[in-house]
mmCIF file of C-alpha atoms and ligand atoms in Angstrom:
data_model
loop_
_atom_site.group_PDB
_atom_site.id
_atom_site.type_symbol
_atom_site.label_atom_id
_atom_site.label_comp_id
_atom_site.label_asym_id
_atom_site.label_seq_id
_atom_site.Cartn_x
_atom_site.Cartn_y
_atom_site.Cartn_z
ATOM 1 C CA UNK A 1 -12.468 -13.927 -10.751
ATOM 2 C CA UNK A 2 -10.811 -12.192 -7.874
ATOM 3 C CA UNK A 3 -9.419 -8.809 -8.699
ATOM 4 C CA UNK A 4 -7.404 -6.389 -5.852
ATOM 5 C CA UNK A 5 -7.884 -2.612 -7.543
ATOM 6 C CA UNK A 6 -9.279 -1.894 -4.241
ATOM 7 C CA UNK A 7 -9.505 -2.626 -0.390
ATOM 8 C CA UNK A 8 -13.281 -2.530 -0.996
ATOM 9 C CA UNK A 9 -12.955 -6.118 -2.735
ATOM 10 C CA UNK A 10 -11.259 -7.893 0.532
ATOM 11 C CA UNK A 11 -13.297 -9.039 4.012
ATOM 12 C CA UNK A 12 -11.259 -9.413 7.020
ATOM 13 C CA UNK A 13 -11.036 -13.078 6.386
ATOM 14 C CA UNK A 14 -9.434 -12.710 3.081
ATOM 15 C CA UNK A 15 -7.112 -10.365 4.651
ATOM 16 C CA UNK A 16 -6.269 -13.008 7.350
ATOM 17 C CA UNK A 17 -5.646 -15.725 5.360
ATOM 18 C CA UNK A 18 -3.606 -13.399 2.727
ATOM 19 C CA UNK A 19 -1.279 -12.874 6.052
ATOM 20 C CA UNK A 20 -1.914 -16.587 7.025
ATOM 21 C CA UNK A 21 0.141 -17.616 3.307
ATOM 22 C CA UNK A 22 2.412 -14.662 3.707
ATOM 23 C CA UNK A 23 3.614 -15.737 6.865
ATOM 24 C CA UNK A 24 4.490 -18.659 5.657
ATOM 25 C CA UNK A 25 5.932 -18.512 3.038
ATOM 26 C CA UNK A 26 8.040 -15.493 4.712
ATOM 27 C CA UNK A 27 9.056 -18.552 7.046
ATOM 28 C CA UNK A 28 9.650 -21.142 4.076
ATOM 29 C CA UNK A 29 12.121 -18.206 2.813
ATOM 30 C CA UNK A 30 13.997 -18.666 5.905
ATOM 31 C CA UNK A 31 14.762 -22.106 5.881
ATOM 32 C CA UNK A 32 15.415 -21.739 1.897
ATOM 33 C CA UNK A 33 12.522 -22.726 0.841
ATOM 34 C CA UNK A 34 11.257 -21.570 -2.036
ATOM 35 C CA UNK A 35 7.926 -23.464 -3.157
ATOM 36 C CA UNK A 36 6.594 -23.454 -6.991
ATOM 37 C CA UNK A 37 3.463 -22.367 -6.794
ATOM 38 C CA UNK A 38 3.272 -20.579 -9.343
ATOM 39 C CA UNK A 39 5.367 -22.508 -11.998
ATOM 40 C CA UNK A 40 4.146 -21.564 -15.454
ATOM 41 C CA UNK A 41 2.114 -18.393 -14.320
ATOM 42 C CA UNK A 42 2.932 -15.345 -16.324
ATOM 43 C CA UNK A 43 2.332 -11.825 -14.194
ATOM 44 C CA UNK A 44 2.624 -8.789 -16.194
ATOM 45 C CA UNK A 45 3.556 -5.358 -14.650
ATOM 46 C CA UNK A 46 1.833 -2.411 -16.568
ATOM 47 C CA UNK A 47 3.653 0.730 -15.610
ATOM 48 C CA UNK A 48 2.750 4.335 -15.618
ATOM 49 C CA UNK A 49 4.766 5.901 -12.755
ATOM 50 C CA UNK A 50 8.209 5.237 -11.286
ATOM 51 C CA UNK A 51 8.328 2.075 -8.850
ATOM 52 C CA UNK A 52 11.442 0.116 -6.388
ATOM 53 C CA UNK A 53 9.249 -1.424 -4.176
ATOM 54 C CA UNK A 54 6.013 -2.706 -6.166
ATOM 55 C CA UNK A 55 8.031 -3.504 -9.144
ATOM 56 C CA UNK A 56 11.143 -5.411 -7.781
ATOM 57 C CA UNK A 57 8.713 -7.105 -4.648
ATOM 58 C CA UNK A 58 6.240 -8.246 -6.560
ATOM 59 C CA UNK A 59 8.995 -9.689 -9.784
ATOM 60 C CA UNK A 60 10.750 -11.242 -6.630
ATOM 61 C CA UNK A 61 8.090 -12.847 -5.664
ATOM 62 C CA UNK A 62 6.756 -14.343 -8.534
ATOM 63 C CA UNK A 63 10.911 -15.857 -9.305
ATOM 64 C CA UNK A 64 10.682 -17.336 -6.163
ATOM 65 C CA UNK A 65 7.507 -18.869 -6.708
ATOM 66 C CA UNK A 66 8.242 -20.375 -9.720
ATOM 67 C CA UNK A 67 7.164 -17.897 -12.515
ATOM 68 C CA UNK A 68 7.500 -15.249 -14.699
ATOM 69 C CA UNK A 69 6.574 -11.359 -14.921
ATOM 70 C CA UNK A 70 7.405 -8.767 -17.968
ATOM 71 C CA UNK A 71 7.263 -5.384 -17.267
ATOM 72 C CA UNK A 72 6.179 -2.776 -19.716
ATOM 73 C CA UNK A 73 5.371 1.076 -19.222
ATOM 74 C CA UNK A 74 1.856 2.202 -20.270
ATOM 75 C CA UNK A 75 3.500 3.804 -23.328
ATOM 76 C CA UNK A 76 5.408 1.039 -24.123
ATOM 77 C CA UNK A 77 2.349 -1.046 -24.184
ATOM 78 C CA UNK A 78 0.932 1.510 -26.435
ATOM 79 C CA UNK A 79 -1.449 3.980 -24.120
ATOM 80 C CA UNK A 80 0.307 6.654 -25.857
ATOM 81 C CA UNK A 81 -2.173 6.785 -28.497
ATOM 82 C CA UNK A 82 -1.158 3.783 -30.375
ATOM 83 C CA UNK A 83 -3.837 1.233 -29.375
ATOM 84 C CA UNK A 84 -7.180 2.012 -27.412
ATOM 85 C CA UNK A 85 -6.884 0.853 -23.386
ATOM 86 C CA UNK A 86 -9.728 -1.881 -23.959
ATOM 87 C CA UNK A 87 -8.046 -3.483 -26.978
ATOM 88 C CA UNK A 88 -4.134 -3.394 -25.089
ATOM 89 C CA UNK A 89 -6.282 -4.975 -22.009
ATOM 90 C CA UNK A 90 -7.763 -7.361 -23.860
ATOM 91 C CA UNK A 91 -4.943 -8.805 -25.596
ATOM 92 C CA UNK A 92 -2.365 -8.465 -21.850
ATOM 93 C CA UNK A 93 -4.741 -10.553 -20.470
ATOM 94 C CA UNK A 94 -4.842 -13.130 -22.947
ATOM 95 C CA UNK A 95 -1.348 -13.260 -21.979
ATOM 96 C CA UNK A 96 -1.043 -13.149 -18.137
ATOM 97 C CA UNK A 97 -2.671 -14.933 -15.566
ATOM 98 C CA UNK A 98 -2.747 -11.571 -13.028
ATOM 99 C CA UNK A 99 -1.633 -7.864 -14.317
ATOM 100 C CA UNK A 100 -0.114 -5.247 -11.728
ATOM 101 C CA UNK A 101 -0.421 -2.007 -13.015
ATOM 102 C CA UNK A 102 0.675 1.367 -11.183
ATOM 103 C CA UNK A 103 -1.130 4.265 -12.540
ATOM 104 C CA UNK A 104 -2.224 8.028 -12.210
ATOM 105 C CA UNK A 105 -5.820 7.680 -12.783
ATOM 106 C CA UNK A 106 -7.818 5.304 -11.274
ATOM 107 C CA UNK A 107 -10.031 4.997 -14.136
ATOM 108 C CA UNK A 108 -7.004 3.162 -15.727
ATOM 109 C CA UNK A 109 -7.573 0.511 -13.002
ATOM 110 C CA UNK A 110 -11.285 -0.354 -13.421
ATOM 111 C CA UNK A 111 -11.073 -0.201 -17.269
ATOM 112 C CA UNK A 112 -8.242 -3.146 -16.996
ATOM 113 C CA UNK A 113 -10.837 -4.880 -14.881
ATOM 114 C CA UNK A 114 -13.622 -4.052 -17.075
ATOM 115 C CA UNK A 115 -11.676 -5.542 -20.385
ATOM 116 C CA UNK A 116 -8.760 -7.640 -19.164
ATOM 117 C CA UNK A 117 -10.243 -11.181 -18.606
ATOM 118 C CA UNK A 118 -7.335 -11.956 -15.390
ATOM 119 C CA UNK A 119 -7.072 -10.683 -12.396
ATOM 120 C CA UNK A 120 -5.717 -7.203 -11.643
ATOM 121 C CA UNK A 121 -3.505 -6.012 -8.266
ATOM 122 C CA UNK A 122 -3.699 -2.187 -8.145
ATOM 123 C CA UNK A 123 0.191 -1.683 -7.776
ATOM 124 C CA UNK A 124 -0.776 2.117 -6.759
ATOM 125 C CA UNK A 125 -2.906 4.749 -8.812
ATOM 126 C CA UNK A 126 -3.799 8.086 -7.331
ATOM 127 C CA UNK A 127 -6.627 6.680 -5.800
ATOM 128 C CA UNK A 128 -4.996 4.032 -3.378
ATOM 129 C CA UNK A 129 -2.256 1.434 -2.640
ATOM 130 C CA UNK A 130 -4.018 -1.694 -1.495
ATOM 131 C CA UNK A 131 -0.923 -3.577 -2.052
ATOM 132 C CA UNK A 132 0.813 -1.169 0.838
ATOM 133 C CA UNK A 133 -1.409 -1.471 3.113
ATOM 134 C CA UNK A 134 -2.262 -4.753 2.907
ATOM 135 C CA UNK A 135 1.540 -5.293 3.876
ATOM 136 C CA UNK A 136 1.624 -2.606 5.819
ATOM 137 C CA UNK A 137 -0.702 -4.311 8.115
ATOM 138 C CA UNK A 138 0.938 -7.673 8.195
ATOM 139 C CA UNK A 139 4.188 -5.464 9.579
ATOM 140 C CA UNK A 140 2.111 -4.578 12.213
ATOM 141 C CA UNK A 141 0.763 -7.493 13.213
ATOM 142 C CA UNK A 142 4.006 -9.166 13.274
ATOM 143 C CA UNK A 143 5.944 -6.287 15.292
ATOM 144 C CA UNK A 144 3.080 -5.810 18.031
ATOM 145 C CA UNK A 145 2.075 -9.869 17.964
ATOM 146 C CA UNK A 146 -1.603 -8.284 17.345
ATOM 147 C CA UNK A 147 -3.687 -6.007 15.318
ATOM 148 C CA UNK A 148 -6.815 -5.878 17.772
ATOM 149 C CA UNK A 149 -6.874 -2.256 20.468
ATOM 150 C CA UNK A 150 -3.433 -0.991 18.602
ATOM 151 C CA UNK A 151 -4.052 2.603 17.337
ATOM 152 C CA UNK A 152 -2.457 3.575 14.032
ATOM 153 C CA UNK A 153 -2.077 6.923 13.787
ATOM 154 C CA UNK A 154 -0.853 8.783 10.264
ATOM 155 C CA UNK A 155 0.552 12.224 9.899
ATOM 156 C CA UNK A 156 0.436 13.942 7.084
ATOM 157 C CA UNK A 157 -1.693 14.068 3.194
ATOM 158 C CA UNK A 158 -4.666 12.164 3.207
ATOM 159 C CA UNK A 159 -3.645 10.928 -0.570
ATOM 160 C CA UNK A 160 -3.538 7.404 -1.720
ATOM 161 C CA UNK A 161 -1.611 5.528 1.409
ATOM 162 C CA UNK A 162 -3.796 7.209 3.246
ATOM 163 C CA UNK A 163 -7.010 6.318 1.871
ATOM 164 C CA UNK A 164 -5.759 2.663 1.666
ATOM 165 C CA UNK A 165 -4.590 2.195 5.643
ATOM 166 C CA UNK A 166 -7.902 3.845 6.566
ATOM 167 C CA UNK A 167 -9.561 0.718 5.126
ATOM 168 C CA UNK A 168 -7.402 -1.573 5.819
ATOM 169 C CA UNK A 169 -7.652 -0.642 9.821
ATOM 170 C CA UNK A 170 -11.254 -0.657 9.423
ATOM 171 C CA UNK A 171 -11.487 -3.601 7.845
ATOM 172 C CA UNK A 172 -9.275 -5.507 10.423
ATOM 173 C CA UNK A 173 -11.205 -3.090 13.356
ATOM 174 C CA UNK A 174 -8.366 -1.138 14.171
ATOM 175 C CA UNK A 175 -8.342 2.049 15.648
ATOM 176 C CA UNK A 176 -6.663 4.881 12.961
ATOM 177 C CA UNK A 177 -6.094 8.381 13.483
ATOM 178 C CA UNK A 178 -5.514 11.031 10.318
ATOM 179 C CA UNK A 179 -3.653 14.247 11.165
ATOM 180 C CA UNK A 180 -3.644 16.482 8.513
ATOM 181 C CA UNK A 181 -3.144 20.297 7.101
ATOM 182 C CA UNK A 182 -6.740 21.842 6.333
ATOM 183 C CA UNK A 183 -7.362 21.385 2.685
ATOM 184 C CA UNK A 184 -5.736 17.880 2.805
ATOM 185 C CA UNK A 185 -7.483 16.020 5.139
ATOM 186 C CA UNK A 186 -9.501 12.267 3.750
ATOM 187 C CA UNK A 187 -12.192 13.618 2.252
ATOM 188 C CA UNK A 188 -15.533 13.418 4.345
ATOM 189 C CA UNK A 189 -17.073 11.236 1.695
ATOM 190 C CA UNK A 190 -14.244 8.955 1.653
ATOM 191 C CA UNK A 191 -14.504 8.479 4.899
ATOM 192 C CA UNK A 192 -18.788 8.043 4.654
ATOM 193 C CA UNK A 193 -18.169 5.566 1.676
ATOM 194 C CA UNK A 194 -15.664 3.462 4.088
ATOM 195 C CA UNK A 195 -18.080 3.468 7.524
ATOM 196 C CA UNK A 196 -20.918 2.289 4.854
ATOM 197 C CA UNK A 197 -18.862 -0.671 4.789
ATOM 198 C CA UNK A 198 -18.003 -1.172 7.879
ATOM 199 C CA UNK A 199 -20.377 0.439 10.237
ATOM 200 C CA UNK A 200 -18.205 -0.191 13.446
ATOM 201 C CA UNK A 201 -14.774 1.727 11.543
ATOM 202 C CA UNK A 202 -12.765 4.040 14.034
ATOM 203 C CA UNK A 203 -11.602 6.914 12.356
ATOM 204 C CA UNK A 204 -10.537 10.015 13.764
ATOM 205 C CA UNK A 205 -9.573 13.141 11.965
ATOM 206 C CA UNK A 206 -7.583 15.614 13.610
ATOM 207 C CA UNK A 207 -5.856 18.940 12.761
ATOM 208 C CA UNK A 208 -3.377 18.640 15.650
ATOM 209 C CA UNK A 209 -0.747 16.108 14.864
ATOM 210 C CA UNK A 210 1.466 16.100 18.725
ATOM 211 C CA UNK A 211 -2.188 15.462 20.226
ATOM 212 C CA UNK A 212 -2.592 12.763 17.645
ATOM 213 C CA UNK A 213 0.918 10.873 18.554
ATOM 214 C CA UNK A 214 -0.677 10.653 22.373
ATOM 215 C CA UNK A 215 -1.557 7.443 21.999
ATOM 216 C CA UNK A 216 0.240 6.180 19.245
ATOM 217 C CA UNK A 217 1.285 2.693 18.771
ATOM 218 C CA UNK A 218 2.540 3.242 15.498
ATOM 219 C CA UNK A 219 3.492 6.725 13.881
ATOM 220 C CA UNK A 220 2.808 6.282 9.967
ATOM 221 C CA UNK A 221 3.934 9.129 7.168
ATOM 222 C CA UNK A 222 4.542 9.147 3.926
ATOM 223 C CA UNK A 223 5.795 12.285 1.273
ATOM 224 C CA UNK A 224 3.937 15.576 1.016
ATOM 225 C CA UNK A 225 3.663 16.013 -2.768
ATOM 226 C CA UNK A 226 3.108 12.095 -4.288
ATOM 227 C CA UNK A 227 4.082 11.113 -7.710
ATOM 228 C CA UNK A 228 2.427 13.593 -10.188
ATOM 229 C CA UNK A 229 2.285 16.597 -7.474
ATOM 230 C CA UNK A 230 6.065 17.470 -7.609
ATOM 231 C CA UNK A 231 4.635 21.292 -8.850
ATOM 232 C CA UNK A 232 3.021 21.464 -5.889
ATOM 233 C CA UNK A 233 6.636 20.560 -3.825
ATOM 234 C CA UNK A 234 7.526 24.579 -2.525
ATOM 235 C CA UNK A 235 3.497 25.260 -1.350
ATOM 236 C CA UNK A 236 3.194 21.874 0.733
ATOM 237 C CA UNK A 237 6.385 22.431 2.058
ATOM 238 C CA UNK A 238 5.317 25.681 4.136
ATOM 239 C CA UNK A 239 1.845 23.915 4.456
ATOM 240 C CA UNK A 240 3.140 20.561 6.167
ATOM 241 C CA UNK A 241 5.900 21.836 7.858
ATOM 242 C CA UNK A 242 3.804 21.515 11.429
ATOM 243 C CA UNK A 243 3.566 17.904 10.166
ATOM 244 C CA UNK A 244 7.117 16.484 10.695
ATOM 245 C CA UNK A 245 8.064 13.025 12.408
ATOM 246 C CA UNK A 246 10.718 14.699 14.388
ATOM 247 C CA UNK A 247 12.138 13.706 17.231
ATOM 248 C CA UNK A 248 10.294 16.181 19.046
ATOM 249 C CA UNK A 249 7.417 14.903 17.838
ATOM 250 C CA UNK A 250 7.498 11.239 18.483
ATOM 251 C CA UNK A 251 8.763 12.151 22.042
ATOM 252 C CA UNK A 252 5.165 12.946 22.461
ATOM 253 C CA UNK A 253 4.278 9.690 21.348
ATOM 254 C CA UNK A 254 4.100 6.766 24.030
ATOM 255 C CA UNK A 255 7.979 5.406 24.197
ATOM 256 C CA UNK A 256 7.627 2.251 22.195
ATOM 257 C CA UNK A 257 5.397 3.663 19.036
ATOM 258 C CA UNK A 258 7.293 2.132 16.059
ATOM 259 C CA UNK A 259 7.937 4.191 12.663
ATOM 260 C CA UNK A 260 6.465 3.205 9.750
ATOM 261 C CA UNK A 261 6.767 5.163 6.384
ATOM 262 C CA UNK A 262 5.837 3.126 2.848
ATOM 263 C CA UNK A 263 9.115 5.046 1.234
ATOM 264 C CA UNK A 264 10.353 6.304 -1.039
ATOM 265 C CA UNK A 265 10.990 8.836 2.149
ATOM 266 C CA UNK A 266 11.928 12.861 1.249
ATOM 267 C CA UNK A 267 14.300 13.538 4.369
ATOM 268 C CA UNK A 268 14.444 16.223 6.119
ATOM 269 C CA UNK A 269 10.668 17.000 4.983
ATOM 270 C CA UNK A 270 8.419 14.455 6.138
ATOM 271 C CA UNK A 271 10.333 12.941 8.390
ATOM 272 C CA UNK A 272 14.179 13.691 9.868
ATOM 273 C CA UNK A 273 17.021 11.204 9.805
ATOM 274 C CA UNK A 274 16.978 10.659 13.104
ATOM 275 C CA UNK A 275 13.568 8.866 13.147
ATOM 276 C CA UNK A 276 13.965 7.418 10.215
ATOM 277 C CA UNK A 277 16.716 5.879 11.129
ATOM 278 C CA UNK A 278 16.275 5.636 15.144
ATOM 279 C CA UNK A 279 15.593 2.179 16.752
ATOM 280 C CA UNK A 280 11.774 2.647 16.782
ATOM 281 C CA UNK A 281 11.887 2.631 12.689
ATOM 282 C CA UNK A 282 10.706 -0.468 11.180
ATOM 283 C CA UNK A 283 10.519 1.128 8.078
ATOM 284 C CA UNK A 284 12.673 -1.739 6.124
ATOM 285 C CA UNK A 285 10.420 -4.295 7.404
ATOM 286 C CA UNK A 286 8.076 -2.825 6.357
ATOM 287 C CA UNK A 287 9.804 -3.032 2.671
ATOM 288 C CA UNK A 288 10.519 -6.252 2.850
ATOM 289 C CA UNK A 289 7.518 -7.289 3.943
ATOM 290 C CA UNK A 290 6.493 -6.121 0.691
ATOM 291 C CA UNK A 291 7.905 -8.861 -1.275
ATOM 292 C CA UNK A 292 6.417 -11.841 1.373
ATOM 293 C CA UNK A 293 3.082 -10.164 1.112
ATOM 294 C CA UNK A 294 3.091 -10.036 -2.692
ATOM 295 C CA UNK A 295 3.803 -13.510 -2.400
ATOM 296 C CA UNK A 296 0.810 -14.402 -0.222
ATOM 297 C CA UNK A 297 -2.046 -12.001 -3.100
ATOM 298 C CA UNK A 298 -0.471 -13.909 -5.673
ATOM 299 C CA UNK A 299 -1.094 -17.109 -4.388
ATOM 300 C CA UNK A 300 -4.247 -16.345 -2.769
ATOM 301 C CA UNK A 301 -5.470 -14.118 -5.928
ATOM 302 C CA UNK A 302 -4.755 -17.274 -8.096
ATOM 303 C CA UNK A 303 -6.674 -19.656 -6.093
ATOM 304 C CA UNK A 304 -3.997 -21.592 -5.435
ATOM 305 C CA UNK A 305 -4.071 -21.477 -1.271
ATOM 306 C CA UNK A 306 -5.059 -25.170 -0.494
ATOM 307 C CA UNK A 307 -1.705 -26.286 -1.618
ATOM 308 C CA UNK A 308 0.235 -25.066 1.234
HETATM 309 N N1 LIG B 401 6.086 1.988 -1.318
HETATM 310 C C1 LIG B 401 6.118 1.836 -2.647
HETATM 311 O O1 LIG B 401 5.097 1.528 -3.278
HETATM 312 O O2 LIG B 401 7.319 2.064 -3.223
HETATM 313 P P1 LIG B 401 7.603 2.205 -4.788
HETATM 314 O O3 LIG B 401 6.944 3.481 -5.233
HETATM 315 O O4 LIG B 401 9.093 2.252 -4.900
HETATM 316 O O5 LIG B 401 6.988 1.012 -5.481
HETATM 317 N N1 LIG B 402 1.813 8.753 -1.960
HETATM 318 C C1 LIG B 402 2.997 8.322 -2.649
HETATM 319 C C2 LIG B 402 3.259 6.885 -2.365
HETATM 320 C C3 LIG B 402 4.489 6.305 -3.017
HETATM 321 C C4 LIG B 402 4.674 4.836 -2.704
HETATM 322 C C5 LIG B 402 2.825 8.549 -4.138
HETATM 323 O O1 LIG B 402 1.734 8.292 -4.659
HETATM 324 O O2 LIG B 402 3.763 9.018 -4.780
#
């Protein structure tokens, strides 16, 4: 049984062919085509944080492949003390053919996968957001025509997004550079645990985010203070102020490094309306991309590829 809590699980082939259904069924989309692939399939979305994007792309994408999802917050589903996590688990997946679940601790990922009997998509836990990058790579490709010699280069905490493109580039042997504050850098043995997968991964960690943009062919940030850090909001605003996309900033960067931030954006902290919203931005691709990507795990997850 295929499972996505984590990057670790894909090879650069099953990333490729992921993209190869995406793309098209992105392109079946556009001539109104909307194939049933998954008539009858039931995904279920288990909920602990807020969600637009995973939620919505991922229920869109299942509708237009023919089938269902139900949504449910953890506590709805009973995490709240009601019913033990192995016995809601075992009974959801009884239910579903594939669970999404977005949670704070990862633990709440690999126990699903430990005692749900159906595959489980990582929808985001504190840990990573496969799901993001995995997309967020397929907008690349399809903006610069190629992954192979671009060099990804990310500004700001080295939380889950983070941890996720790092693998993802590696995986697909791109180049990625991490500028961060001290203190909230990728962790060295994150990035040890990632080259012991894939000796030839080109990671670069920096302190010194306008040397960083040199070379950039895409400028990536996301917010300073994710989901379940809001406390921490005032501190990491003094701390990551050096960090801004400005325009300032990407003027550093070579003149056609594209924008890319997985949203929900904070203006005016991470990143300024003007290059959020400037013509290098392909930041709503990138959303959208999330829904044609969702499409191509599902399908690919559920072993259904062959048919198209
Ligand atoms: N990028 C992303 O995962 O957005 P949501 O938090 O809205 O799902
Ligand atoms: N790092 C952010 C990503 C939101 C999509 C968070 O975890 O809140």
């Amino acid at each position: 049984m295929k499972h996505l809590d984590s990057l670790f699980r894909l090879t650069a082939d099953d990333m490729r062919e992921i993209f190869r259904i995406s793309a098209v069924l992105k392109q079946k989309l556009q001539q109104g085509h909307r194939p049933a692939l998954l008539a009858g399939r039931v995904m279920t979305l288990l909920f602990e944080k807020p969600s637009l994007r995973t939620r919505i792309s991922f229920e869109s994408a299942m509708a237009h492949l023919g089938g269902t999802s139900l949504f449910m917050t953890c506590a709805e589903a009973g995490l709240n003390g009601r019913e033990s996590l192995s016995d809601i688990a075992r009974v959801l997946g009884s239910y579903s053919d594939c669970i999404v679940t977005r949670t704070f601790s990862h633990r709440l990922v690999d126990d699903l996968v430990k005692h749900a009997e159906t595959p489980i998509i990582n929808g985001l836990s504190d840990l990573g957001h496969p799901c993001q990058a995995l997309s967020d790579l397929f907008t690349i490709r399809e903006e610069l025509g190629t992954l192979e010699g671009k060099r990804l280069v990310y500004i700001g905490d080295g939380n889950n997004v983070a941890r996720s493109l790092t693998l993802a580039a590696a995986i697909l042997e791109m180049p990625i550079v991490l500028s961060s504050p001290l203190g909230y850098e990728l962790t060295p043995e994150y990035v040890d645990v990632v080259k012991k997968k894939i000796p030839g991964a080109n990671i670069t960690l920096t302190y010194d985010p306008q040397s960083a943009v040199s070379r950039a062919d895409i400028v990536y940030t996301d917010v300073w203070a994710s989901m379940g850090q809001e406390a921490e909001q005032e501190k990491r605003k003094q701390i990551f102020a050096p960090y801004q996309i400005n325009g300032k900033l990407m003027a550093l960067a070579p003149k056609s490094a594209r924008f890319m931030h997985c949203l929900p954006a904070k203006r005016g902290l991470e990143v300024t309306d003007e290059v959020v919203d400037g013509i290098n931005s392909i930041v709503f691709q990138q959303a959208e991309n999330r829904m044609h990507v969702a499409k191509g795990l599902l399908v690919w997850l559920l072993g259904i590829s062959p048919a198209i």
